[in-house]
PDB file of C-alpha atoms in Angstrom:
ATOM      1  CA  UNK T 255     116.312 -82.901 151.181  1.00 47.00           C
ATOM      2  CA  UNK T 256     116.380 -83.932 147.468  1.00 47.00           C
ATOM      3  CA  UNK T 257     112.955 -82.321 147.012  1.00 46.00           C
ATOM      4  CA  UNK T 258     114.269 -78.969 148.406  1.00 40.00           C
ATOM      5  CA  UNK T 259     117.326 -79.118 146.069  1.00 43.00           C
ATOM      6  CA  UNK T 260     115.099 -79.862 143.026  1.00 45.00           C
ATOM      7  CA  UNK T 261     112.698 -77.044 143.904  1.00 42.00           C
ATOM      8  CA  UNK T 262     115.691 -74.613 144.261  1.00 44.00           C
ATOM      9  CA  UNK T 263     117.011 -75.596 140.786  1.00 41.00           C
ATOM     10  CA  UNK T 264     113.516 -75.253 139.230  1.00 42.00           C
ATOM     11  CA  UNK T 265     113.148 -71.806 140.869  1.00 44.00           C
ATOM     12  CA  UNK T 266     116.578 -70.741 139.533  1.00 43.00           C
ATOM     13  CA  UNK T 267     115.684 -72.093 136.139  1.00 40.00           C
ATOM     14  CA  UNK T 268     112.507 -70.048 136.041  1.00 41.00           C
ATOM     15  CA  UNK T 269     114.309 -66.831 136.959  1.00 41.00           C
ATOM     16  CA  UNK T 270     116.886 -67.403 134.330  1.00 41.00           C
ATOM     17  CA  UNK T 271     114.268 -67.996 131.608  1.00 42.00           C
ATOM     18  CA  UNK T 272     112.233 -65.036 132.540  1.00 47.00           C
ATOM     19  CA  UNK T 273     115.260 -62.648 132.617  1.00 46.00           C
ATOM     20  CA  UNK T 274     116.141 -63.728 128.963  1.00 47.00           C
ATOM     21  CA  UNK T 275     112.858 -62.247 127.761  1.00 45.00           C
ATOM     22  CA  UNK T 276     111.581 -62.241 124.194  1.00 45.00           C
ATOM     23  CA  UNK T 277     113.923 -59.898 122.712  1.00 43.00           C
ATOM     24  CA  UNK T 278     111.948 -56.755 123.343  1.00 43.00           C
ATOM     25  CA  UNK T 279     113.410 -54.018 125.717  1.00 44.00           C
ATOM     26  CA  UNK T 280     112.559 -54.905 129.238  1.00 44.00           C
ATOM     27  CA  UNK T 281     112.131 -51.225 130.071  1.00 46.00           C
ATOM     28  CA  UNK T 282     109.544 -50.529 127.352  1.00 48.00           C
ATOM     29  CA  UNK T 283     111.680 -47.918 125.589  1.00 48.00           C
ATOM     30  CA  UNK T 284     112.799 -46.117 128.700  1.00 50.00           C
ATOM     31  CA  UNK T 285     116.463 -45.030 128.557  1.00 49.00           C
ATOM     32  CA  UNK T 286     118.645 -47.151 130.570  1.00 48.00           C
ATOM     33  CA  UNK T 287     121.667 -45.076 131.765  1.00 46.00           C
ATOM     34  CA  UNK T 288     123.696 -48.319 132.678  1.00 44.00           C
ATOM     35  CA  UNK T 289     123.118 -49.650 129.085  1.00 42.00           C
ATOM     36  CA  UNK T 290     124.173 -46.277 127.568  1.00 44.00           C
ATOM     37  CA  UNK T 291     127.315 -46.168 129.724  1.00 43.00           C
ATOM     38  CA  UNK T 292     128.117 -49.717 128.570  1.00 38.00           C
ATOM     39  CA  UNK T 293     127.661 -48.606 124.937  1.00 40.00           C
ATOM     40  CA  UNK T 294     129.871 -45.538 125.513  1.00 39.00           C
ATOM     41  CA  UNK T 295     132.486 -47.558 127.275  1.00 37.00           C
ATOM     42  CA  UNK T 296     132.562 -49.962 124.271  1.00 38.00           C
ATOM     43  CA  UNK T 297     133.031 -46.975 121.859  1.00 37.00           C
ATOM     44  CA  UNK T 298     135.904 -45.704 124.033  1.00 40.00           C
ATOM     45  CA  UNK T 299     137.345 -49.166 124.112  1.00 39.00           C
ATOM     46  CA  UNK T 300     137.361 -49.326 120.199  1.00 42.00           C
ATOM     47  CA  UNK T 301     139.027 -46.036 120.180  1.00 45.00           C
ATOM     48  CA  UNK T 302     141.801 -46.878 122.513  1.00 57.00           C
ATOM     49  CA  UNK T 303     142.450 -50.499 121.463  1.00 85.00           C
ATOM     50  CA  UNK T 304     145.205 -51.073 119.033  1.00 90.00           C
ATOM     51  CA  UNK T 305     145.663 -54.259 116.948  1.00 91.00           C
ATOM     52  CA  UNK T 306     148.997 -55.714 116.091  1.00 92.00           C
ATOM     53  CA  UNK T 307     148.745 -54.231 112.557  1.00 94.00           C
ATOM     54  CA  UNK T 308     148.013 -50.810 114.155  1.00 96.00           C
ATOM     55  CA  UNK T 309     151.277 -51.108 116.203  1.00 95.00           C
ATOM     56  CA  UNK T 310     153.215 -52.283 113.128  1.00 96.00           C
ATOM     57  CA  UNK T 311     151.778 -49.403 111.049  1.00 97.00           C
ATOM     58  CA  UNK T 312     152.729 -46.805 113.589  1.00 97.00           C
ATOM     59  CA  UNK T 313     156.310 -48.163 113.878  1.00 96.00           C
ATOM     60  CA  UNK T 314     156.771 -48.405 110.194  1.00 96.00           C
ATOM     61  CA  UNK T 315     155.440 -44.886 109.722  1.00 97.00           C
ATOM     62  CA  UNK T 316     157.826 -43.604 112.379  1.00 97.00           C
ATOM     63  CA  UNK T 317     160.772 -45.341 111.036  1.00 96.00           C
ATOM     64  CA  UNK T 318     160.065 -44.316 107.438  1.00 96.00           C
ATOM     65  CA  UNK T 319     159.349 -40.781 108.605  1.00 96.00           C
ATOM     66  CA  UNK T 320     162.708 -40.388 110.418  1.00 97.00           C
ATOM     67  CA  UNK T 321     164.543 -41.701 107.292  1.00 97.00           C
ATOM     68  CA  UNK T 322     162.745 -39.585 104.822  1.00 98.00           C
ATOM     69  CA  UNK T 323     162.911 -36.475 107.050  1.00 97.00           C
ATOM     70  CA  UNK T 324     166.613 -36.716 107.593  1.00 98.00           C
ATOM     71  CA  UNK T 325     167.431 -37.578 103.958  1.00 98.00           C
ATOM     72  CA  UNK T 326     165.315 -34.800 102.675  1.00 98.00           C
ATOM     73  CA  UNK T 327     166.840 -32.224 104.970  1.00 98.00           C
ATOM     74  CA  UNK T 328     170.224 -33.165 103.745  1.00 98.00           C
ATOM     75  CA  UNK T 329     169.163 -33.065 100.122  1.00 98.00           C
ATOM     76  CA  UNK T 330     167.444 -29.680 100.591  1.00 98.00           C
ATOM     77  CA  UNK T 331     170.820 -28.332 101.475  1.00 97.00           C
ATOM     78  CA  UNK T 332     173.093 -30.277  99.194  1.00 97.00           C
ATOM     79  CA  UNK T 333     171.224 -31.060  95.961  1.00 97.00           C
ATOM     80  CA  UNK T 334     172.616 -29.583  92.713  1.00 97.00           C
ATOM     81  CA  UNK T 335     169.308 -28.786  91.034  1.00 97.00           C
ATOM     82  CA  UNK T 336     167.099 -25.977  92.668  1.00 97.00           C
ATOM     83  CA  UNK T 337     163.999 -27.961  91.939  1.00 97.00           C
ATOM     84  CA  UNK T 338     165.313 -31.011  93.788  1.00 97.00           C
ATOM     85  CA  UNK T 339     166.259 -28.794  96.658  1.00 97.00           C
ATOM     86  CA  UNK T 340     162.716 -27.268  96.797  1.00 97.00           C
ATOM     87  CA  UNK T 341     161.123 -30.692  96.542  1.00 98.00           C
ATOM     88  CA  UNK T 342     163.290 -32.064  99.414  1.00 98.00           C
ATOM     89  CA  UNK T 343     162.563 -28.984 101.531  1.00 98.00           C
ATOM     90  CA  UNK T 344     158.846 -29.462 101.013  1.00 98.00           C
ATOM     91  CA  UNK T 345     158.986 -33.130 101.847  1.00 98.00           C
ATOM     92  CA  UNK T 346     161.118 -32.474 104.940  1.00 98.00           C
ATOM     93  CA  UNK T 347     158.654 -29.896 106.212  1.00 98.00           C
ATOM     94  CA  UNK T 348     155.625 -32.238 105.612  1.00 98.00           C
ATOM     95  CA  UNK T 349     157.319 -35.276 107.140  1.00 97.00           C
ATOM     96  CA  UNK T 350     158.258 -33.198 110.155  1.00 98.00           C
ATOM     97  CA  UNK T 351     154.598 -32.438 110.603  1.00 98.00           C
ATOM     98  CA  UNK T 352     153.551 -36.027 109.976  1.00 97.00           C
ATOM     99  CA  UNK T 353     156.169 -37.315 112.514  1.00 97.00           C
ATOM    100  CA  UNK T 354     154.972 -34.834 115.052  1.00 97.00           C
ATOM    101  CA  UNK T 355     151.288 -35.885 114.659  1.00 98.00           C
ATOM    102  CA  UNK T 356     152.240 -39.497 114.769  1.00 97.00           C
ATOM    103  CA  UNK T 357     154.085 -38.925 118.043  1.00 97.00           C
ATOM    104  CA  UNK T 358     151.057 -37.155 119.482  1.00 97.00           C
ATOM    105  CA  UNK T 359     148.862 -40.041 118.466  1.00 97.00           C
ATOM    106  CA  UNK T 360     151.292 -42.652 119.952  1.00 96.00           C
ATOM    107  CA  UNK T 361     151.301 -40.863 123.198  1.00 96.00           C
ATOM    108  CA  UNK T 362     147.525 -40.965 123.484  1.00 94.00           C
ATOM    109  CA  UNK T 363     147.667 -44.720 122.843  1.00 94.00           C
ATOM    110  CA  UNK T 364     150.625 -45.347 125.060  1.00 93.00           C
ATOM    111  CA  UNK T 365     152.718 -46.574 122.205  1.00 94.00           C
ATOM    112  CA  UNK T 366     156.556 -46.128 122.289  1.00 94.00           C
ATOM    113  CA  UNK T 367     157.745 -45.319 118.767  1.00 96.00           C
ATOM    114  CA  UNK T 368     161.309 -45.765 117.604  1.00 95.00           C
ATOM    115  CA  UNK T 369     163.369 -42.473 117.921  1.00 93.00           C
ATOM    116  CA  UNK T 370     166.192 -43.513 115.728  1.00 95.00           C
ATOM    117  CA  UNK T 371     166.981 -45.529 112.533  1.00 95.00           C
ATOM    118  CA  UNK T 372     167.892 -49.135 112.474  1.00 93.00           C
ATOM    119  CA  UNK T 373     171.463 -49.810 111.598  1.00 95.00           C
ATOM    120  CA  UNK T 374     170.593 -50.847 108.136  1.00 95.00           C
ATOM    121  CA  UNK T 375     168.542 -47.562 107.433  1.00 94.00           C
ATOM    122  CA  UNK T 376     171.409 -45.506 109.083  1.00 97.00           C
ATOM    123  CA  UNK T 377     173.913 -47.090 106.744  1.00 97.00           C
ATOM    124  CA  UNK T 378     171.604 -46.388 103.657  1.00 96.00           C
ATOM    125  CA  UNK T 379     171.273 -42.650 104.911  1.00 97.00           C
ATOM    126  CA  UNK T 380     175.120 -42.436 105.360  1.00 97.00           C
ATOM    127  CA  UNK T 381     175.627 -43.781 101.852  1.00 97.00           C
ATOM    128  CA  UNK T 382     173.285 -41.194 100.295  1.00 96.00           C
ATOM    129  CA  UNK T 383     174.903 -38.452 102.229  1.00 96.00           C
ATOM    130  CA  UNK T 384     178.217 -39.322 100.572  1.00 97.00           C
ATOM    131  CA  UNK T 385     176.925 -38.563  97.153  1.00 97.00           C
ATOM    132  CA  UNK T 386     177.208 -35.252  95.462  1.00 95.00           C
ATOM    133  CA  UNK T 387     175.823 -33.371  92.413  1.00 95.00           C
ATOM    134  CA  UNK T 388     173.444 -34.992  90.047  1.00 96.00           C
ATOM    135  CA  UNK T 389     174.239 -38.418  91.409  1.00 97.00           C
ATOM    136  CA  UNK T 390     172.756 -37.326  94.789  1.00 98.00           C
ATOM    137  CA  UNK T 391     169.749 -35.716  92.969  1.00 98.00           C
ATOM    138  CA  UNK T 392     168.969 -38.707  90.933  1.00 97.00           C
ATOM    139  CA  UNK T 393     169.523 -41.191  93.788  1.00 98.00           C
ATOM    140  CA  UNK T 394     167.353 -39.133  96.140  1.00 98.00           C
ATOM    141  CA  UNK T 395     164.467 -38.864  93.626  1.00 98.00           C
ATOM    142  CA  UNK T 396     164.553 -42.688  92.789  1.00 98.00           C
ATOM    143  CA  UNK T 397     164.631 -43.426  96.539  1.00 97.00           C
ATOM    144  CA  UNK T 398     161.719 -41.067  97.383  1.00 98.00           C
ATOM    145  CA  UNK T 399     159.693 -42.480  94.509  1.00 98.00           C
ATOM    146  CA  UNK T 400     160.143 -45.939  95.780  1.00 98.00           C
ATOM    147  CA  UNK T 401     159.549 -45.120  99.423  1.00 97.00           C
ATOM    148  CA  UNK T 402     156.442 -43.020  98.667  1.00 98.00           C
ATOM    149  CA  UNK T 403     154.896 -45.701  96.593  1.00 98.00           C
ATOM    150  CA  UNK T 404     155.420 -48.120  99.577  1.00 97.00           C
ATOM    151  CA  UNK T 405     154.136 -45.398 101.996  1.00 97.00           C
ATOM    152  CA  UNK T 406     150.992 -44.820 100.012  1.00 98.00           C
ATOM    153  CA  UNK T 407     150.089 -48.532 100.024  1.00 98.00           C
ATOM    154  CA  UNK T 408     150.844 -48.791 103.779  1.00 97.00           C
ATOM    155  CA  UNK T 409     148.780 -45.799 104.590  1.00 98.00           C
ATOM    156  CA  UNK T 410     145.888 -46.865 102.460  1.00 98.00           C
ATOM    157  CA  UNK T 411     145.892 -50.288 104.159  1.00 97.00           C
ATOM    158  CA  UNK T 412     145.852 -48.573 107.635  1.00 97.00           C
ATOM    159  CA  UNK T 413     143.169 -46.168 106.568  1.00 97.00           C
ATOM    160  CA  UNK T 414     140.783 -48.901 105.601  1.00 97.00           C
ATOM    161  CA  UNK T 415     141.623 -51.684 108.053  1.00 95.00           C
ATOM    162  CA  UNK T 416     143.274 -50.385 111.149  1.00 96.00           C
ATOM    163  CA  UNK T 417     141.476 -51.536 114.268  1.00 96.00           C
ATOM    164  CA  UNK T 418     141.648 -48.179 116.021  1.00 96.00           C
ATOM    165  CA  UNK T 419     139.661 -45.350 114.529  1.00 96.00           C
ATOM    166  CA  UNK T 420     142.194 -42.755 115.398  1.00 96.00           C
ATOM    167  CA  UNK T 421     144.913 -44.697 113.574  1.00 97.00           C
ATOM    168  CA  UNK T 422     142.560 -44.938 110.519  1.00 97.00           C
ATOM    169  CA  UNK T 423     141.889 -41.190 110.638  1.00 97.00           C
ATOM    170  CA  UNK T 424     145.492 -40.318 110.768  1.00 98.00           C
ATOM    171  CA  UNK T 425     146.490 -42.610 107.935  1.00 98.00           C
ATOM    172  CA  UNK T 426     143.568 -41.276 105.825  1.00 98.00           C
ATOM    173  CA  UNK T 427     144.393 -37.603 106.539  1.00 98.00           C
ATOM    174  CA  UNK T 428     148.065 -38.099 105.537  1.00 98.00           C
ATOM    175  CA  UNK T 429     147.508 -39.967 102.246  1.00 98.00           C
ATOM    176  CA  UNK T 430     146.936 -36.812 100.148  1.00 98.00           C
ATOM    177  CA  UNK T 431     150.199 -35.381 101.434  1.00 98.00           C
ATOM    178  CA  UNK T 432     152.167 -38.506 100.442  1.00 98.00           C
ATOM    179  CA  UNK T 433     150.375 -38.643  97.112  1.00 98.00           C
ATOM    180  CA  UNK T 434     151.330 -34.951  96.526  1.00 97.00           C
ATOM    181  CA  UNK T 435     154.921 -35.881  97.296  1.00 98.00           C
ATOM    182  CA  UNK T 436     154.839 -38.627  94.776  1.00 97.00           C
ATOM    183  CA  UNK T 437     153.448 -36.314  92.103  1.00 97.00           C
ATOM    184  CA  UNK T 438     156.199 -33.800  92.791  1.00 96.00           C
ATOM    185  CA  UNK T 439     158.887 -36.398  92.567  1.00 97.00           C
ATOM    186  CA  UNK T 440     157.531 -37.842  89.252  1.00 96.00           C
ATOM    187  CA  UNK T 441     157.455 -34.499  87.632  1.00 94.00           C
ATOM    188  CA  UNK T 442     161.325 -34.205  87.902  1.00 91.00           C
TER     189      UNK T 442
END
């Protein structure tokens, strides 16, 4: 009985060693559909998987987008300077598009984004909306400068190190828009 068990183990060991091969393709260059399917599945997995940083980026971008959109819409209507109104209108239009594209991306990744501001951000928005005249203009420009500097850094980070390729592409595509906003703001 012991001899039979030893023989079985030796036979199994030989099969395992032979299956490991010498590193050359076992099929001598013939395409292996199962191997190709595994590689394609891995590519899809990399496209659909999101890391914690990807989730955090998407949530921060959504919250920032909601705040900047709402504030810019308000300022586009209530600023005292024509140039500030025009800048705010452009920023609002661009952030609406960014927010919409972010929502589409989130839907494809089954990510639920925030749809309203945190209490703290809502209070900041409410405080800004109580301002008038040049005080509103100056506060808006200062706030947008600060936020866009932060946004640009956040989007650069996601564009280079997001785990998901679609998140990277989204961040990379939106960087020039955010940088353009910052240039507009700094000209005033």
